[in-house]
């Protein structure tokens, strides 16, 4: 069957969580222990294998509340209330306990029916309230009075100090400032007599901060007698305008004007200032480089445009056929320019790279015709063209002689086509004769010259070469000698060319 746990001091149900005697019918039933009240506010339990009324340590007191708190009808209501029978303060302004606490119809009552206790100025806390000052109930308490200060104004209050009526100084000494009001309540003191501005050096209504005037009080208004002009701030190391916030020299006409510092350009990138009483140019920028852009970057018209470019003045080769750097880079109209205006340097047979082109060597025979360029090969890329080659009348200089097979004078005739003067554009086959020239203008082998009149000469002896060719021989000897002389002279001149 079910194991029970009777009150016998044994754990019959083998469960330590259930108290001994837990199955007894009286277990937990209300009871009154041996406390001061008569209320069953305790309960039965099993103590030492015996039934006992267990005291829960709560002793109910009979308070003043109209209830029988201790379950004892013979005790009066409130008999155990700590306030009943004790001194108390009634409902009056003071805090003095002049009554006794009682319990009437379940309510606490204080029998204090005395009037409020006044607090005169006697050094005693008559109203039992430390928060109220001594003498607070005196008729004069708080009245205005003039304390021991320099003014004559009743700006203090009457109080009680050490049980004695006293004018308590508020430590506020009213000064007679300049405002048209008798601030210190003393008609004998002039307006502003205690104003800390009156009679003191002052600065008037000017732009400097110098105290060049004196403070006065006129018609209730403060006036500064500073009528001096504004003091300019000069560059002299002195605070002329008496204002530490203004820079030394700020009154100078040049102050903060543009200037050029200690750099190589002439550009006004800085501003004048004053340091240690000396005018200085505060230009902390670097030199302005003069670039090749048609602008005067460095503000110096005497310096050339582009002189600051890294290539300026470097050697360069101009637009000629050689590769020699005979010029230097400059700047023209904002464009990098090489001022090499020399002529072409041609490669000569002298052991020097005259044209500054290592690919054109004196001993080089590029076309394999046995003649190098410096030995007279005018076209070292064509083996059919070299000095001494057979000249063909085809417009190409095969023999490297510009006077042969060449229209050097631009008259439309080459020497191989009968141009007897290849470097004179006025002499060529078909050109008009000029008897005064003494030359063969039309390259017909006869010198143009005047001869004597001949039979059949319609010009009456004015035709050129008519008599020189006269089969009758008239004038022929003289004409033939002259022709021979001119032909010889032409041949010499051709060999020299």
XYZ file of C-alpha atoms in Angstrom:
497
model
C 0.000 0.000 0.000
C 0.952 3.695 0.076
C 3.595 4.541 2.621
C 2.516 7.443 4.833
C 4.611 9.784 6.911
C 3.058 10.075 10.411
C 4.536 12.264 13.173
C 7.016 9.797 14.673
C 10.435 11.216 13.879
C 10.929 8.769 10.991
C 11.084 9.373 7.228
C 8.398 6.800 6.586
C 7.892 7.682 2.916
C 11.658 7.822 2.284
C 11.225 11.383 0.910
C 13.295 13.976 2.794
C 11.312 16.720 1.010
C 8.089 15.868 2.872
C 8.061 17.048 6.537
C 7.578 14.547 9.383
C 3.867 14.187 10.186
C 2.773 15.575 6.838
C -0.133 13.061 6.677
C -1.517 13.882 10.120
C -5.040 15.451 9.993
C -3.980 18.288 12.258
C -0.826 19.096 10.232
C -0.944 22.784 9.066
C -4.129 23.633 10.974
C -4.180 27.243 12.358
C -3.333 27.778 16.022
C -2.141 30.491 18.450
C 1.403 30.113 19.732
C 2.868 31.573 22.891
C 3.159 35.137 21.426
C 1.598 38.296 22.858
C -1.489 38.305 20.653
C -4.441 35.946 20.800
C -4.728 35.443 17.066
C -4.441 32.022 15.388
C -1.827 33.255 12.997
C 0.448 30.220 13.568
C 0.003 26.534 12.395
C 0.399 22.980 13.722
C 3.524 21.030 12.776
C 5.476 17.947 13.954
C 8.397 18.962 16.204
C 10.461 16.218 17.917
C 7.889 13.525 16.884
C 5.164 15.498 18.707
C 2.327 17.786 17.626
C 3.218 21.469 18.335
C 1.837 24.947 17.440
C 4.647 26.427 15.340
C 5.265 30.187 16.044
C 5.757 32.114 12.820
C 7.428 34.988 14.762
C 4.609 37.458 13.924
C 3.281 39.245 17.053
C 0.207 41.294 16.047
C -0.045 44.688 17.829
C -3.295 46.570 18.509
C -2.914 49.783 16.468
C -5.270 52.791 16.486
C -7.347 51.799 13.472
C -10.718 50.676 14.893
C -9.795 46.971 14.548
C -9.011 44.280 17.152
C -5.555 43.647 15.725
C -4.369 41.400 18.601
C -7.651 39.353 18.755
C -8.044 40.403 22.380
C -11.353 42.173 23.093
C -10.146 43.324 26.523
C -7.354 45.588 25.119
C -8.345 49.105 24.014
C -7.998 50.132 20.353
C -4.493 51.533 19.857
C -3.200 50.161 23.172
C -0.011 49.087 21.468
C 0.272 52.101 19.027
C 3.601 53.921 19.627
C 1.977 57.324 18.906
C -0.747 56.939 21.622
C 0.367 58.584 24.870
C 3.412 60.235 23.261
C 3.989 64.023 22.949
C 2.869 65.460 19.627
C 2.521 68.713 17.633
C -0.960 69.748 16.630
C -2.165 71.397 13.469
C -0.557 74.810 14.011
C 2.268 76.736 12.242
C 4.879 75.903 14.850
C 6.665 72.585 15.282
C 6.426 72.394 19.097
C 5.035 69.131 20.636
C 2.597 70.724 23.072
C -0.083 67.953 22.948
C -0.498 64.186 23.687
C -1.410 61.448 21.249
C -4.792 59.653 21.768
C -6.952 57.149 19.873
C -10.539 58.343 19.272
C -13.015 56.206 17.260
C -10.186 54.399 15.509
C -8.356 57.628 14.574
C -5.143 59.155 15.950
C -5.710 62.585 17.552
C -3.141 65.055 18.994
C -4.562 67.073 21.905
C -2.343 70.143 21.046
C -4.830 73.019 21.060
C -2.356 75.802 21.944
C -1.803 78.813 19.701
C 1.211 78.899 17.376
C 4.428 79.682 19.185
C 5.891 83.021 17.903
C 9.636 83.298 17.218
C 10.829 86.604 18.699
C 14.407 87.911 18.426
C 15.806 86.286 21.567
C 18.323 83.706 20.373
C 15.853 80.831 21.086
C 14.079 78.581 18.602
C 10.658 79.447 20.000
C 8.635 77.847 17.225
C 10.745 74.677 17.368
C 11.503 75.146 13.634
C 15.213 75.624 12.820
C 14.247 76.609 9.296
C 12.630 79.881 10.454
C 15.168 82.603 11.405
C 15.351 83.937 14.922
C 13.054 86.949 15.239
C 10.921 86.025 12.261
C 7.739 86.957 14.103
C 8.957 90.484 14.973
C 6.987 93.282 13.262
C 10.181 94.962 12.061
C 11.687 91.766 10.683
C 12.598 92.237 6.954
C 12.043 96.012 6.911
C 14.390 97.980 4.607
C 17.363 99.671 6.149
C 20.802 101.058 5.179
C 23.617 98.827 6.234
C 27.261 99.564 6.887
C 28.170 100.294 3.265
C 29.295 103.372 1.353
C 25.951 104.289 -0.117
C 23.001 105.870 1.659
C 20.378 103.633 0.124
C 18.052 101.382 2.154
C 18.946 98.383 0.067
C 19.461 96.102 3.078
C 16.940 94.358 5.447
C 16.392 94.336 9.216
C 17.086 90.942 10.803
C 18.047 89.294 14.095
C 21.681 88.537 14.853
C 22.626 87.023 18.234
C 19.160 87.849 19.614
C 19.575 91.532 18.657
C 17.736 93.561 15.994
C 20.304 94.342 13.272
C 20.410 95.916 9.798
C 21.889 93.055 7.829
C 24.211 94.419 5.099
C 23.538 92.769 1.752
C 27.135 93.521 0.752
C 25.770 95.493 -2.189
C 27.427 98.908 -2.229
C 25.568 101.020 -4.789
C 27.936 103.167 -6.830
C 26.985 106.451 -8.427
C 27.529 105.636 -12.109
C 27.083 108.109 -14.955
C 23.406 107.607 -15.839
C 21.572 110.674 -14.534
C 20.316 108.749 -11.481
C 21.326 109.223 -7.812
C 22.448 105.614 -7.540
C 24.077 105.943 -4.084
C 21.111 107.962 -2.659
C 23.525 110.772 -1.808
C 22.604 114.062 -3.440
C 25.951 115.523 -2.406
C 27.900 113.138 -4.684
C 27.943 114.187 -8.385
C 26.524 111.911 -11.031
C 29.177 109.401 -12.071
C 31.415 110.104 -9.061
C 31.985 106.398 -8.587
C 31.904 105.425 -12.276
C 35.179 103.610 -13.029
C 35.234 105.229 -16.503
C 35.062 108.847 -15.311
C 38.452 110.512 -14.887
C 40.244 107.654 -16.649
C 42.134 107.812 -19.958
C 39.894 106.677 -22.822
C 39.827 106.107 -26.590
C 37.417 108.219 -28.595
C 35.364 107.379 -31.659
C 38.285 106.885 -34.054
C 39.795 103.864 -35.766
C 42.786 103.541 -33.459
C 42.704 102.046 -29.953
C 44.826 104.692 -28.220
C 43.502 106.203 -24.973
C 44.202 109.812 -25.925
C 41.228 111.353 -24.095
C 39.674 111.548 -20.593
C 36.333 110.125 -19.444
C 33.694 112.664 -18.293
C 30.050 112.546 -17.200
C 27.914 115.175 -18.897
C 24.107 115.360 -18.538
C 23.943 111.764 -17.388
C 25.964 110.472 -20.355
C 29.527 109.242 -20.498
C 31.774 111.278 -22.808
C 35.369 110.657 -23.916
C 37.297 113.849 -24.692
C 39.512 112.101 -27.298
C 39.394 114.524 -30.226
C 42.726 113.563 -31.774
C 42.943 112.205 -35.300
C 43.343 108.517 -35.972
C 46.854 107.214 -35.355
C 48.137 105.339 -38.434
C 50.015 102.071 -37.934
C 53.484 102.681 -39.401
C 56.147 100.096 -40.176
C 58.447 100.904 -37.263
C 58.079 98.020 -34.810
C 55.778 100.142 -32.597
C 52.075 99.568 -31.943
C 51.179 103.068 -33.186
C 47.410 102.534 -33.192
C 47.484 100.813 -29.772
C 45.754 97.786 -31.280
C 47.706 94.567 -30.961
C 45.431 92.844 -33.473
C 46.473 95.114 -36.372
C 49.670 94.263 -38.213
C 52.679 96.541 -37.872
C 52.771 98.874 -40.876
C 49.124 98.329 -41.851
C 48.680 102.077 -42.187
C 51.433 102.425 -44.806
C 50.264 103.266 -48.337
C 52.250 100.341 -49.733
C 50.995 97.769 -47.203
C 49.700 94.595 -48.954
C 50.486 96.126 -52.337
C 51.782 93.710 -55.011
C 55.525 93.062 -55.147
C 58.155 90.701 -56.548
C 60.242 88.706 -54.080
C 63.802 87.413 -54.203
C 63.316 85.064 -57.124
C 64.597 85.164 -60.675
C 61.340 86.255 -62.294
C 59.886 89.765 -62.256
C 56.301 88.731 -61.463
C 54.542 90.487 -58.587
C 53.253 87.341 -56.899
C 53.712 88.591 -53.341
C 52.416 91.415 -51.155
C 54.289 94.016 -49.108
C 54.308 93.519 -45.361
C 56.271 94.697 -42.358
C 58.733 92.548 -40.394
C 60.751 93.888 -37.446
C 59.863 97.433 -38.535
C 61.168 96.941 -42.079
C 59.192 96.823 -45.342
C 59.465 93.328 -46.843
C 58.005 91.582 -49.860
C 56.290 88.371 -48.827
C 56.726 86.428 -52.038
C 57.158 82.776 -51.131
C 56.513 81.461 -54.636
C 59.226 79.949 -56.777
C 60.579 81.257 -60.046
C 58.081 81.490 -62.879
C 59.415 79.521 -65.857
C 59.282 81.209 -69.244
C 57.707 78.586 -71.514
C 57.489 78.618 -75.291
C 53.946 79.966 -75.626
C 54.257 83.616 -76.827
C 53.519 84.745 -73.235
C 55.869 86.669 -70.980
C 55.591 84.052 -68.233
C 58.400 85.441 -66.082
C 57.181 89.029 -66.526
C 60.550 90.019 -67.990
C 60.355 91.241 -71.602
C 64.152 91.073 -71.870
C 64.188 87.276 -71.501
C 63.480 85.209 -74.565
C 60.235 83.289 -74.874
C 60.712 79.631 -73.969
C 64.093 80.058 -72.225
C 62.981 77.792 -69.355
C 62.135 74.863 -71.616
C 64.476 71.889 -71.039
C 65.367 71.803 -74.729
C 66.102 75.523 -75.028
C 69.660 76.098 -76.357
C 70.255 72.404 -77.085
C 72.026 71.613 -80.361
C 69.776 70.801 -83.297
C 69.879 70.110 -87.029
C 67.886 72.391 -89.285
C 65.949 71.554 -92.487
C 69.015 70.773 -94.609
C 70.202 67.549 -96.180
C 72.989 66.888 -93.667
C 72.535 65.557 -90.127
C 74.833 68.069 -88.402
C 73.532 69.927 -85.329
C 74.832 73.311 -86.437
C 72.037 75.248 -84.725
C 70.379 75.454 -81.290
C 66.749 75.150 -80.261
C 64.866 78.370 -79.653
C 61.286 79.574 -79.602
C 59.590 81.490 -82.413
C 55.920 82.498 -82.293
C 55.353 80.048 -79.451
C 56.799 77.091 -81.387
C 60.028 75.167 -80.781
C 62.374 76.146 -83.627
C 65.869 75.130 -84.717
C 67.918 78.158 -85.834
C 70.177 76.109 -88.120
C 70.207 78.166 -91.324
C 73.536 76.894 -92.681
C 73.759 75.130 -95.989
C 74.113 71.393 -96.585
C 77.390 69.819 -95.556
C 78.497 67.381 -98.262
C 80.645 64.394 -97.668
C 84.154 65.052 -99.003
C 87.029 62.626 -99.340
C 88.904 63.974 -96.302
C 88.539 61.318 -93.573
C 85.854 63.373 -91.791
C 82.131 62.645 -91.448
C 81.260 65.986 -93.052
C 77.500 65.420 -93.274
C 77.323 63.942 -89.719
C 75.743 60.824 -91.198
C 77.727 57.685 -90.333
C 75.820 55.779 -93.026
C 77.442 57.854 -95.788
C 81.113 56.848 -95.576
C 83.824 58.160 -97.869
C 85.061 54.682 -98.843
C 81.584 53.202 -99.198
C 80.596 51.912 -102.672
C 76.945 51.107 -102.202
C 76.106 50.314 -105.830
C 79.260 48.244 -106.617
C 80.352 50.317 -109.607
C 83.905 50.591 -108.202
C 83.651 54.322 -107.354
C 82.733 55.671 -103.909
C 80.594 58.738 -103.461
C 83.557 60.828 -102.353
C 85.466 59.771 -105.477
C 82.842 61.284 -107.756
C 79.974 58.790 -107.793
C 77.063 61.228 -107.855
C 74.537 58.402 -107.406
C 76.011 55.642 -105.233
C 72.739 53.756 -105.454
C 72.853 53.206 -109.247
C 75.810 51.180 -110.687
C 75.178 52.698 -114.148
C 75.951 56.212 -112.895
C 79.524 57.125 -111.890
C 82.281 59.571 -112.779
C 83.527 58.887 -116.310
C 80.578 56.765 -117.418
C 79.409 57.117 -121.033
C 76.897 59.916 -121.247
C 73.598 59.181 -122.978
C 71.384 62.029 -124.099
C 68.384 60.953 -121.959
C 68.151 63.620 -119.252
C 70.086 61.479 -116.746
C 73.591 62.526 -115.616
C 75.391 59.177 -116.215
C 78.950 60.651 -116.095
C 78.396 62.736 -112.943
C 79.114 65.890 -114.949
C 76.242 68.359 -114.484
C 77.260 70.242 -117.645
C 76.584 67.254 -119.879
C 73.106 65.993 -120.710
C 71.702 68.692 -118.435
C 69.460 71.716 -118.885
C 71.295 73.692 -116.269
C 69.994 77.083 -117.378
C 66.346 76.037 -117.796
C 66.045 77.180 -121.417
C 64.597 73.832 -122.525
C 67.749 72.623 -124.314
C 70.399 70.228 -123.016
C 74.039 70.382 -124.133
C 73.670 67.090 -125.920
C 70.777 68.594 -127.857
C 72.920 71.492 -129.229
C 72.819 73.980 -126.338
C 76.286 75.501 -126.781
C 75.998 77.451 -123.504
C 74.215 75.069 -121.023
C 74.482 77.537 -118.122
C 73.185 80.606 -120.064
C 69.425 80.583 -120.673
C 69.747 83.233 -123.413
C 71.924 81.041 -125.622
C 70.381 77.963 -127.262
C 69.436 76.658 -130.678
C 66.952 78.956 -132.381
C 67.706 81.942 -130.097
C 67.681 85.345 -131.890
C 71.081 86.620 -133.018
C 72.694 89.557 -131.226
C 75.510 90.997 -133.385
C 76.590 93.293 -130.544
C 77.175 90.370 -128.161
C 80.055 88.801 -129.977
C 78.535 85.372 -129.100
C 76.937 82.517 -131.001
C 73.473 83.178 -129.577
C 71.687 80.536 -131.711
C 74.434 77.876 -131.426
C 74.792 77.605 -135.199
C 78.614 77.590 -134.993
C 78.944 81.187 -136.214
C 79.665 84.168 -133.972
C 77.038 86.848 -134.362
C 78.861 89.941 -135.826
C 78.305 92.839 -138.206
C 79.995 92.543 -141.611
C 80.437 94.863 -144.671
C 77.615 95.266 -147.142
C 77.224 92.278 -149.396
C 75.447 91.753 -152.617
C 71.964 90.657 -151.930
C 72.016 91.877 -148.295
C 68.708 93.639 -147.919
C 69.886 95.266 -144.716
C 72.636 97.154 -146.422
C 75.345 95.509 -144.345
C 73.296 95.339 -141.107
C 72.607 91.566 -141.192
C 74.576 89.403 -138.741
C 77.098 87.045 -140.285
C 75.939 87.647 -143.873
C 79.387 88.609 -145.201
C 81.165 86.092 -143.019
C 79.373 83.439 -145.012
C 79.830 85.329 -148.381
C 81.140 82.768 -150.914
C 82.899 85.606 -152.678
C 85.130 86.085 -149.637
C 84.289 89.764 -149.102
C 85.113 90.373 -145.468
C 85.443 86.612 -145.050
C 89.005 86.673 -143.806
C 88.297 89.166 -141.118
C 85.011 87.463 -140.265
C 86.535 83.993 -140.170
C 89.321 85.072 -137.837
C 86.885 86.618 -135.432
C 84.714 83.488 -135.443
C 87.700 81.293 -134.711
C 88.736 83.505 -131.842
C 85.293 83.379 -130.180
C 84.968 79.601 -130.592
C 88.310 79.146 -128.878
C 87.220 81.342 -125.988
C 83.964 79.355 -125.583
C 85.832 76.064 -125.481
C 88.148 77.310 -122.711
C 85.214 78.557 -120.668
C 83.426 75.165 -121.022
C 86.476 73.249 -119.799
C 86.658 75.450 -116.749
C 83.047 74.683 -115.906
